[in-house]
Structure formats: C-alpha cells, structure tokens
Amino acid sequence: MNPTEACIALNMLATMGPVRLRKLLEVFETPEKVLGARGSELRAVEGIGGEVADQIVNWEKTVDLSAELKRIHDFGAEVITSASASYPRQLREIHSAPIVLYVWGELTERDQHAIGVIGSRRTTHYGTESAKKLSYQLAYAGLTVISGLARGIDTAAHQGALAAKGRTIAVIGSGLMKLYPPENAALAEKIRSGNGAIVSEFSMEIEPDRQTFPMRNRIISGWSHGILVVEAGLNSGALITASQAIDQGRSVYAVPGHINAPSAQGSNRLIQQGAKLVMDASDILDDLQVLLPETKPSPEAAARPLPELTEDERRVYEAIEAAETPIDEISTKCGLPSANVSSTLLRLELKRLVKQLPGKYFVKLG
C-alpha cells in the first residue's frame, strides 16, 4: 500500500477528518503507519478516543479499498494528497485541509492563482449575467474561476470562464460518481475536457447531503485568493462560504444588487460589512497586485524583450503612451472594440505590464 492509497482508506472512515489525521501523523509520521498502529497506540494520541481507534484498527471491515481504487481507475479520475505537487498551495494553509482530493480532469500550475465565484441557486437575470461577465473577465485575465457546479450563480460562473477559453474548477459536494445537480453533467464534461477539473474530497459513491455542501464550500474559499459573491439572499449558503473565507484570511468581494431585491440582500449586507464592491474584474485585480509577486526588473531585465503577446495584447500595449492614457484613447488608437480592449487590459495587468489608475487611465509598468 502506498501513501495515497492509505489516505484514501483513512478518508473513507466515518470518524476520520483532516484535523484528527494531522494529529495522528504527528505521532506516526505516515498514513500507512496510522493504519497499522495498535489500538492502545492510537488511543494515546490526543483527541483520538476509543471509537476512532477501533475504527482505524478494523478499517478493512468497513472500507473496500480495492473496489474504490477500481472505481477511480474506471472513471478516469486520480487522487492527490497534500504531498502531491498539484495539490493547491493555498488549500494546504487552512485548518482542515482535505485529506485527499479526487480529480476528474487536470490541475495545472495556473490553478494555483484562483478566485472563487459564488452566489445563490435562485438568481435573477442580472445576477446570472453579472456572474458570466465577471467570470469571463477573470478567466480571460488568466485567473482560474472556482465554483461549486450548483444551479444559478455557480453554473453561470463556470460558463463565463469557459466562454473566455479560460480555466475553471468545480468543487462538488458529492462523490464523482454521484454528480449533482444531474442536469450539469454536460457542463462537468466540458470542464474536465481540457478546461479544468471536477474536484471532490468525498469517495466516489458518496451522495450529496446537507453536511457535504458546507464541507465543499471551505475548499472553494481555501483554494482561492478571494471570494466573489455575485448575488446572495440573507440565508444563502454563499454567505457561509464568505464567512469561511474571512476565517481563512481570504479577501471577500461582492457585486451590489437592487436594494429591494431579496436575492441581493445578503451580498449587499456583505458590502456594508466591509466586502469590496465589485463592478468590473479590475476591481479584484487591484487587490491581487498585493498577492501576486512584485516585478521590479533590474536594468538588465528591463532591456529584455517583452513576454510573448497575442496580436490584441501587442496592439493595446503599444497604444498606451508613456504618460497616463485614458481607455477611450487606447481603444481609438488600437482600433479594437471596447469590450476587447477591456479584456486585453486585464490580461496585461495580470502579466504586470500595465497598471490601471483611477478614472480608467492606464500606464505601462517597468
């Protein structure tokens, strides 16, 4: 048995959670040694009572590891642990980082830079279109959009990222073989086919329930640099995720909604409480400049050629003067539609080539 297989088995035990496993690993060092420990040794660990110790000792009576490994293989998924290079670095930092992540699709280095986009399942046209627009802009700028594949805002967020031909991750509150909601099966397939991955911490056949979704939400917030709440009522699960994000030290952003719309009362309240009001993806990128590495090139580096740019990026970059340049002037000089110019400027900001100033003015960096 290898360490990943041992983690899969431990994750399938009803009483085993990430915090308990971390305590056990402090004593036994590897998951294989945890499974092979005697009951008396296990009970000596702080926080591990008799029930947990007995379940670990008798794990083979309740866990069919061979069958689970076959299900993973046949489904075309893989399982990663915190020791895996592709395990999200941000997620490792949270108090209850998942023991394992089941991944259907592929994770890339780019997915380390992610934004969660969440909101209510019952949403308005305004909320849906806002989620699509902002997710499109964020994905086009190079960030991975993470959401929960649920109806409403989650679905719109994934669709917006896919429309931008960007990356998106769907973290679900069930096993991969019990995808929920079922009507999003085609969307899930599209995500995993080269545009991202479907991810779960639950074994393959776990059904979704009231407990699994809050557990799922901490992964969305923990993986992300920040959480964008697009539209949420006062009792929306999105507000729980926003609270988790604050506890994890993540930024919280919110899109303002109509003051008389019940579907926006929660997101508007978040703004009252200090969440950053977002009208454009650049509002989020302004904050990310603190999180992403500073690029202060040496004189030698400054003389090097620009990184590879698309034709649109080159035209927009060259349209920016040495002094502050308004976006209207940039659009006129480069001859591109204003929507293309806005999206391209976001990408150039993420590449640390330009910076937006108040009033939609832009300057070159370096």
Tab-separated table of C-alpha atoms in Angstrom:
chain	number	residue	atom	x	y	z
A	1	MET	CA	0.000	0.000	0.000
A	2	ASN	CA	1.361	3.415	-0.957
A	3	PRO	CA	0.725	6.693	0.943
A	4	THR	CA	-2.054	7.835	-1.404
A	5	GLU	CA	-3.933	4.549	-1.064
A	6	ALA	CA	-3.584	4.746	2.726
A	7	CYS	CA	-5.010	8.282	2.663
A	8	ILE	CA	-7.942	7.102	0.528
A	9	ALA	CA	-8.715	4.388	3.079
A	10	LEU	CA	-8.463	6.798	6.018
A	11	ASN	CA	-10.653	9.333	4.221
A	12	MET	CA	-13.371	6.685	3.866
A	13	LEU	CA	-13.617	6.162	7.628
A	14	ALA	CA	-16.683	7.881	9.073
A	15	THR	CA	-14.897	9.246	12.154
A	16	MET	CA	-11.715	10.365	10.408
A	17	GLY	CA	-11.329	14.012	9.472
A	18	PRO	CA	-8.387	16.183	8.380
A	19	VAL	CA	-7.669	17.548	11.878
A	20	ARG	CA	-7.625	14.105	13.503
A	21	LEU	CA	-5.385	12.722	10.768
A	22	ARG	CA	-2.952	15.592	11.238
A	23	LYS	CA	-2.689	14.744	14.950
A	24	LEU	CA	-2.081	11.089	14.088
A	25	LEU	CA	0.591	11.919	11.522
A	26	GLU	CA	2.448	13.987	14.113
A	27	VAL	CA	2.923	10.721	16.016
A	28	PHE	CA	3.028	8.005	13.350
A	29	GLU	CA	4.549	10.080	10.513
A	30	THR	CA	2.941	8.246	7.565
A	31	PRO	CA	-0.667	7.239	6.773
A	32	GLU	CA	0.414	3.618	6.305
A	33	LYS	CA	1.729	3.535	9.874
A	34	VAL	CA	-1.541	5.021	11.127
A	35	LEU	CA	-3.490	2.149	9.560
A	36	GLY	CA	-1.053	-0.374	11.017
A	37	ALA	CA	-0.986	1.031	14.565
A	38	ARG	CA	-2.332	-0.870	17.570
A	39	GLY	CA	-5.417	0.349	19.376
A	40	SER	CA	-3.521	1.283	22.517
A	41	GLU	CA	-1.064	3.376	20.489
A	42	LEU	CA	-3.896	5.180	18.736
A	43	ARG	CA	-5.821	5.897	21.948
A	44	ALA	CA	-2.701	7.501	23.416
A	45	VAL	CA	-2.906	10.281	20.810
A	46	GLU	CA	-4.678	13.441	21.962
A	47	GLY	CA	-8.187	13.680	20.535
A	48	ILE	CA	-8.333	10.026	19.451
A	49	GLY	CA	-10.861	8.166	21.563
A	50	GLY	CA	-11.803	4.530	21.675
A	51	GLU	CA	-14.358	4.704	18.843
A	52	VAL	CA	-11.906	6.300	16.415
A	53	ALA	CA	-9.098	3.940	17.421
A	54	ASP	CA	-11.328	0.871	16.954
A	55	GLN	CA	-12.458	2.068	13.544
A	56	ILE	CA	-8.858	2.535	12.387
A	57	VAL	CA	-7.761	-0.873	13.720
A	58	ASN	CA	-10.709	-2.565	11.973
A	59	TRP	CA	-10.640	-0.404	8.839
A	60	GLU	CA	-10.645	-3.355	6.433
A	61	LYS	CA	-14.043	-4.436	7.770
A	62	THR	CA	-15.696	-1.181	6.672
A	63	VAL	CA	-13.544	0.003	3.758
A	64	ASP	CA	-13.231	-1.911	0.490
A	65	LEU	CA	-10.107	-0.168	-0.752
A	66	SER	CA	-9.661	-2.410	-3.818
A	67	ALA	CA	-13.178	-1.635	-5.020
A	68	GLU	CA	-12.655	2.108	-4.508
A	69	LEU	CA	-9.366	2.047	-6.428
A	70	LYS	CA	-11.123	0.229	-9.286
A	71	ARG	CA	-13.914	2.817	-9.335
A	72	ILE	CA	-11.344	5.625	-9.503
A	73	HIS	CA	-9.479	3.922	-12.352
A	74	ASP	CA	-12.590	3.017	-14.354
A	75	PHE	CA	-13.981	6.552	-14.012
A	76	GLY	CA	-10.735	8.075	-15.296
A	77	ALA	CA	-10.070	10.087	-12.149
A	78	GLU	CA	-6.994	10.435	-9.963
A	79	VAL	CA	-6.493	11.137	-6.271
A	80	ILE	CA	-3.974	13.593	-4.880
A	81	THR	CA	-2.873	14.327	-1.313
A	82	SER	CA	-1.235	17.330	0.303
A	83	ALA	CA	2.114	15.761	-0.604
A	84	SER	CA	1.271	15.962	-4.333
A	85	ALA	CA	2.801	18.767	-6.386
A	86	SER	CA	-0.595	19.616	-7.912
A	87	TYR	CA	-2.354	19.974	-4.536
A	88	PRO	CA	-3.352	23.672	-4.264
A	89	ARG	CA	-0.800	25.546	-2.150
A	90	GLN	CA	-3.434	27.926	-0.745
A	91	LEU	CA	-5.554	24.984	0.372
A	92	ARG	CA	-2.691	23.465	2.369
A	93	GLU	CA	-2.789	26.533	4.642
A	94	ILE	CA	-6.314	26.086	6.018
A	95	HIS	CA	-7.037	24.440	9.374
A	96	SER	CA	-8.947	21.483	7.911
A	97	ALA	CA	-7.234	20.910	4.559
A	98	PRO	CA	-8.782	17.849	2.843
A	99	ILE	CA	-7.005	14.525	3.328
A	100	VAL	CA	-7.434	13.740	-0.371
A	101	LEU	CA	-8.818	15.379	-3.487
A	102	TYR	CA	-10.465	13.263	-6.173
A	103	VAL	CA	-9.720	14.966	-9.504
A	104	TRP	CA	-11.593	14.326	-12.751
A	105	GLY	CA	-9.716	16.338	-15.353
A	106	GLU	CA	-6.368	18.023	-14.904
A	107	LEU	CA	-4.921	20.561	-12.494
A	108	THR	CA	-2.211	22.921	-13.728
A	109	GLU	CA	0.161	25.433	-12.155
A	110	ARG	CA	-2.180	28.182	-13.331
A	111	ASP	CA	-4.858	26.841	-10.961
A	112	GLN	CA	-2.746	27.988	-8.007
A	113	HIS	CA	-3.999	31.513	-8.836
A	114	ALA	CA	-7.735	31.261	-8.382
A	115	ILE	CA	-10.819	33.264	-7.495
A	116	GLY	CA	-13.994	31.719	-6.109
A	117	VAL	CA	-17.224	32.971	-7.703
A	118	ILE	CA	-20.340	32.017	-5.757
A	119	GLY	CA	-23.939	33.013	-5.143
A	120	SER	CA	-27.495	31.799	-4.791
A	121	ARG	CA	-29.038	28.898	-6.642
A	122	ARG	CA	-32.165	31.007	-7.213
A	123	THR	CA	-30.901	34.050	-9.019
A	124	THR	CA	-32.105	36.861	-11.244
A	125	HIS	CA	-31.154	37.612	-14.827
A	126	TYR	CA	-28.982	40.427	-13.510
A	127	GLY	CA	-27.140	38.032	-11.185
A	128	THR	CA	-26.603	35.419	-13.873
A	129	GLU	CA	-25.302	37.906	-16.417
A	130	SER	CA	-23.038	39.577	-13.826
A	131	ALA	CA	-21.537	36.203	-12.866
A	132	LYS	CA	-20.919	35.311	-16.513
A	133	LYS	CA	-19.371	38.682	-17.329
A	134	LEU	CA	-17.057	38.846	-14.332
A	135	SER	CA	-16.023	35.191	-14.621
A	136	TYR	CA	-15.291	35.731	-18.305
A	137	GLN	CA	-13.080	38.719	-17.489
A	138	LEU	CA	-11.272	36.954	-14.647
A	139	ALA	CA	-10.624	33.811	-16.679
A	140	TYR	CA	-9.556	35.837	-19.705
A	141	ALA	CA	-7.106	37.683	-17.472
A	142	GLY	CA	-5.518	34.359	-16.543
A	143	LEU	CA	-7.121	33.505	-13.210
A	144	THR	CA	-8.831	30.166	-12.588
A	145	VAL	CA	-12.500	30.530	-11.630
A	146	ILE	CA	-13.580	28.146	-8.868
A	147	SER	CA	-17.207	27.449	-8.062
A	148	GLY	CA	-19.462	24.621	-6.942
A	149	LEU	CA	-21.302	23.445	-10.108
A	150	ALA	CA	-24.630	24.236	-8.406
A	151	ARG	CA	-27.597	25.774	-10.169
A	152	GLY	CA	-27.708	29.552	-10.549
A	153	ILE	CA	-24.578	31.639	-9.977
A	154	ASP	CA	-22.191	28.657	-9.866
A	155	THR	CA	-23.332	27.460	-13.280
A	156	ALA	CA	-23.045	30.968	-14.750
A	157	ALA	CA	-19.529	31.341	-13.317
A	158	HIS	CA	-18.307	28.139	-14.968
A	159	GLN	CA	-19.996	29.088	-18.247
A	160	GLY	CA	-18.364	32.531	-18.248
A	161	ALA	CA	-14.905	31.076	-17.680
A	162	LEU	CA	-15.404	28.508	-20.450
A	163	ALA	CA	-16.611	31.204	-22.848
A	164	ALA	CA	-13.294	33.002	-22.287
A	165	LYS	CA	-11.470	29.738	-23.052
A	166	GLY	CA	-10.062	30.002	-19.539
A	167	ARG	CA	-9.656	27.622	-16.624
A	168	THR	CA	-12.400	26.678	-14.184
A	169	ILE	CA	-12.607	24.216	-11.294
A	170	ALA	CA	-15.878	22.765	-9.996
A	171	VAL	CA	-15.685	21.587	-6.380
A	172	ILE	CA	-18.682	19.356	-5.716
A	173	GLY	CA	-20.415	18.214	-2.541
A	174	SER	CA	-20.664	14.551	-3.512
A	175	GLY	CA	-18.587	11.726	-4.946
A	176	LEU	CA	-17.620	11.981	-8.600
A	177	MET	CA	-19.996	9.140	-9.496
A	178	LYS	CA	-22.922	10.985	-7.853
A	179	LEU	CA	-22.601	14.301	-9.678
A	180	TYR	CA	-25.096	16.924	-8.525
A	181	PRO	CA	-27.143	18.504	-9.967
A	182	PRO	CA	-27.530	15.873	-12.709
A	183	GLU	CA	-28.509	18.441	-15.341
A	184	ASN	CA	-24.975	19.858	-15.159
A	185	ALA	CA	-23.396	16.616	-16.354
A	186	ALA	CA	-22.673	18.107	-19.797
A	187	LEU	CA	-21.135	21.201	-18.206
A	188	ALA	CA	-18.955	18.986	-15.991
A	189	GLU	CA	-17.793	17.032	-19.023
A	190	LYS	CA	-16.880	20.237	-20.827
A	191	ILE	CA	-14.908	21.491	-17.814
A	192	ARG	CA	-12.883	18.318	-17.425
A	193	SER	CA	-12.175	18.024	-21.178
A	194	GLY	CA	-9.188	20.360	-21.174
A	195	ASN	CA	-10.629	23.409	-19.402
A	196	GLY	CA	-10.183	22.407	-15.780
A	197	ALA	CA	-11.382	19.700	-13.432
A	198	ILE	CA	-14.206	18.427	-11.269
A	199	VAL	CA	-12.876	18.019	-7.716
A	200	SER	CA	-14.245	16.342	-4.579
A	201	GLU	CA	-12.884	15.260	-1.207
A	202	PHE	CA	-15.534	12.532	-0.962
A	203	SER	CA	-15.155	8.922	-2.056
A	204	MET	CA	-16.632	8.017	-5.414
A	205	GLU	CA	-20.141	6.936	-4.380
A	206	ILE	CA	-20.950	9.449	-1.626
A	207	GLU	CA	-24.371	11.053	-2.114
A	208	PRO	CA	-24.790	14.822	-1.585
A	209	ASP	CA	-26.495	15.914	1.625
A	210	ARG	CA	-26.820	18.901	3.978
A	211	GLN	CA	-23.414	18.208	5.549
A	212	THR	CA	-21.380	17.730	2.387
A	213	PHE	CA	-22.055	21.163	0.888
A	214	PRO	CA	-20.649	23.257	3.764
A	215	MET	CA	-17.598	20.972	3.708
A	216	ARG	CA	-17.293	21.595	-0.036
A	217	ASN	CA	-17.542	25.364	0.489
A	218	ARG	CA	-14.438	25.555	2.700
A	219	ILE	CA	-12.432	24.073	-0.183
A	220	ILE	CA	-13.672	26.725	-2.609
A	221	SER	CA	-12.709	29.534	-0.247
A	222	GLY	CA	-9.494	27.905	0.929
A	223	TRP	CA	-8.250	27.288	-2.611
A	224	SER	CA	-8.950	30.858	-3.708
A	225	HIS	CA	-7.109	34.136	-3.145
A	226	GLY	CA	-10.547	35.649	-2.602
A	227	ILE	CA	-14.272	35.003	-2.919
A	228	LEU	CA	-16.608	36.998	-5.175
A	229	VAL	CA	-20.260	36.868	-4.073
A	230	VAL	CA	-22.360	37.863	-7.058
A	231	GLU	CA	-25.901	37.554	-5.709
A	232	ALA	CA	-26.989	36.064	-2.405
A	233	GLY	CA	-30.021	36.282	-0.158
A	234	LEU	CA	-29.766	36.617	3.598
A	235	ASN	CA	-29.974	32.842	4.099
A	236	SER	CA	-27.774	31.871	1.168
A	237	GLY	CA	-25.046	29.274	1.598
A	238	ALA	CA	-22.787	31.738	-0.203
A	239	LEU	CA	-22.719	33.835	2.982
A	240	ILE	CA	-21.412	30.825	4.910
A	241	THR	CA	-18.652	30.470	2.334
A	242	ALA	CA	-17.846	34.176	2.652
A	243	SER	CA	-17.595	33.748	6.435
A	244	GLN	CA	-15.262	30.786	5.957
A	245	ALA	CA	-13.160	32.866	3.578
A	246	ILE	CA	-12.777	35.583	6.224
A	247	ASP	CA	-11.749	32.976	8.815
A	248	GLN	CA	-9.164	31.657	6.353
A	249	GLY	CA	-7.735	35.129	5.767
A	250	ARG	CA	-9.076	35.429	2.217
A	251	SER	CA	-10.461	38.568	0.592
A	252	VAL	CA	-14.209	38.932	0.095
A	253	TYR	CA	-15.745	40.833	-2.811
A	254	ALA	CA	-19.402	41.406	-3.646
A	255	VAL	CA	-21.461	42.695	-6.560
A	256	PRO	CA	-24.074	45.267	-5.499
A	257	GLY	CA	-27.689	44.438	-6.213
A	258	HIS	CA	-31.057	46.190	-6.212
A	259	ILE	CA	-31.866	47.339	-2.669
A	260	ASN	CA	-35.400	45.916	-2.916
A	261	ALA	CA	-34.367	42.530	-4.331
A	262	PRO	CA	-34.421	39.710	-1.717
A	263	SER	CA	-31.840	37.862	-3.810
A	264	ALA	CA	-29.323	40.674	-3.206
A	265	GLN	CA	-29.866	41.391	0.479
A	266	GLY	CA	-27.045	39.131	1.607
A	267	SER	CA	-24.483	40.365	-0.913
A	268	ASN	CA	-25.414	43.999	-0.210
A	269	ARG	CA	-25.017	43.324	3.508
A	270	LEU	CA	-21.509	41.968	2.857
A	271	ILE	CA	-20.602	45.302	1.254
A	272	GLN	CA	-21.958	47.114	4.308
A	273	GLN	CA	-19.731	44.922	6.464
A	274	GLY	CA	-16.582	45.682	4.501
A	275	ALA	CA	-16.512	43.449	1.422
A	276	LYS	CA	-15.051	45.270	-1.572
A	277	LEU	CA	-17.704	46.430	-4.026
A	278	VAL	CA	-17.025	44.993	-7.483
A	279	MET	CA	-18.302	46.373	-10.782
A	280	ASP	CA	-15.508	45.081	-13.008
A	281	ALA	CA	-12.840	42.393	-12.743
A	282	SER	CA	-10.196	45.097	-12.489
A	283	ASP	CA	-11.564	45.878	-9.005
A	284	ILE	CA	-10.365	42.406	-7.959
A	285	LEU	CA	-7.084	42.592	-9.862
A	286	ASP	CA	-6.213	45.773	-7.955
A	287	ASP	CA	-6.207	43.683	-4.771
A	288	LEU	CA	-4.389	40.776	-6.373
A	289	GLN	CA	-1.426	43.014	-7.112
A	290	VAL	CA	-0.672	42.703	-3.391
A	291	LEU	CA	-0.905	38.905	-3.536
A	292	LEU	CA	0.978	38.265	-6.762
A	293	PRO	CA	4.769	38.621	-6.841
A	294	GLU	CA	6.068	42.109	-7.424
A	295	THR	CA	8.058	42.527	-10.612
A	296	LYS	CA	10.746	45.130	-10.233
A	297	PRO	CA	13.173	44.329	-13.046
A	298	SER	CA	16.840	45.135	-12.871
A	299	PRO	CA	18.293	47.425	-15.593
A	300	GLU	CA	19.454	44.312	-17.432
A	301	ALA	CA	15.993	42.736	-17.212
A	302	ALA	CA	14.355	45.950	-18.363
A	303	ALA	CA	16.316	45.706	-21.575
A	304	ARG	CA	14.983	42.241	-22.338
A	305	PRO	CA	12.117	41.844	-24.846
A	306	LEU	CA	8.515	41.731	-23.686
A	307	PRO	CA	6.991	38.335	-22.949
A	308	GLU	CA	5.140	36.732	-25.818
A	309	LEU	CA	1.918	38.645	-26.509
A	310	THR	CA	-1.103	37.941	-28.639
A	311	GLU	CA	-1.807	40.323	-31.502
A	312	ASP	CA	-4.546	42.088	-29.482
A	313	GLU	CA	-2.240	42.402	-26.458
A	314	ARG	CA	0.523	43.892	-28.571
A	315	ARG	CA	-1.809	46.442	-30.194
A	316	VAL	CA	-3.288	47.519	-26.867
A	317	TYR	CA	0.111	47.712	-25.159
A	318	GLU	CA	1.552	49.854	-27.933
A	319	ALA	CA	-1.461	52.189	-27.776
A	320	ILE	CA	-0.584	53.174	-24.195
A	321	GLU	CA	1.571	56.288	-24.052
A	322	ALA	CA	4.467	56.881	-21.674
A	323	ALA	CA	2.110	59.108	-19.676
A	324	GLU	CA	-1.291	58.140	-18.279
A	325	THR	CA	-3.588	57.117	-21.134
A	326	PRO	CA	-7.417	57.014	-20.922
A	327	ILE	CA	-9.125	53.834	-22.064
A	328	ASP	CA	-11.091	55.661	-24.786
A	329	GLU	CA	-7.834	56.855	-26.353
A	330	ILE	CA	-6.395	53.345	-26.173
A	331	SER	CA	-9.467	51.963	-27.973
A	332	THR	CA	-9.221	54.616	-30.684
A	333	LYS	CA	-5.503	54.086	-31.280
A	334	CYS	CA	-5.528	50.292	-31.392
A	335	GLY	CA	-8.723	50.036	-33.455
A	336	LEU	CA	-10.262	47.221	-31.398
A	337	PRO	CA	-13.803	47.014	-29.977
A	338	SER	CA	-14.039	48.429	-26.457
A	339	ALA	CA	-15.003	45.043	-24.977
A	340	ASN	CA	-11.839	43.504	-26.442
A	341	VAL	CA	-9.747	46.382	-25.129
A	342	SER	CA	-11.079	45.973	-21.574
A	343	SER	CA	-10.430	42.229	-21.527
A	344	THR	CA	-6.977	42.656	-23.054
A	345	LEU	CA	-6.015	45.304	-20.491
A	346	LEU	CA	-6.944	42.867	-17.733
A	347	ARG	CA	-4.573	40.295	-19.190
A	348	LEU	CA	-1.792	42.849	-19.470
A	349	GLU	CA	-2.379	43.825	-15.821
A	350	LEU	CA	-2.004	40.216	-14.728
A	351	LYS	CA	1.221	39.968	-16.730
A	352	ARG	CA	2.418	43.023	-14.781
A	353	LEU	CA	2.876	45.058	-17.966
A	354	VAL	CA	0.313	47.778	-17.269
A	355	LYS	CA	-1.443	49.277	-14.261
A	356	GLN	CA	-4.871	50.850	-14.044
A	357	LEU	CA	-5.204	54.214	-12.334
A	358	PRO	CA	-8.409	55.878	-11.067
A	359	GLY	CA	-10.693	57.122	-13.826
A	360	LYS	CA	-9.890	54.262	-16.252
A	361	TYR	CA	-6.412	55.577	-17.044
A	362	PHE	CA	-3.589	53.141	-17.749
A	363	VAL	CA	0.215	53.321	-17.565
A	364	LYS	CA	2.968	50.940	-18.577
A	365	LEU	CA	5.000	49.303	-15.811
A	366	GLY	CA	8.772	48.922	-15.806
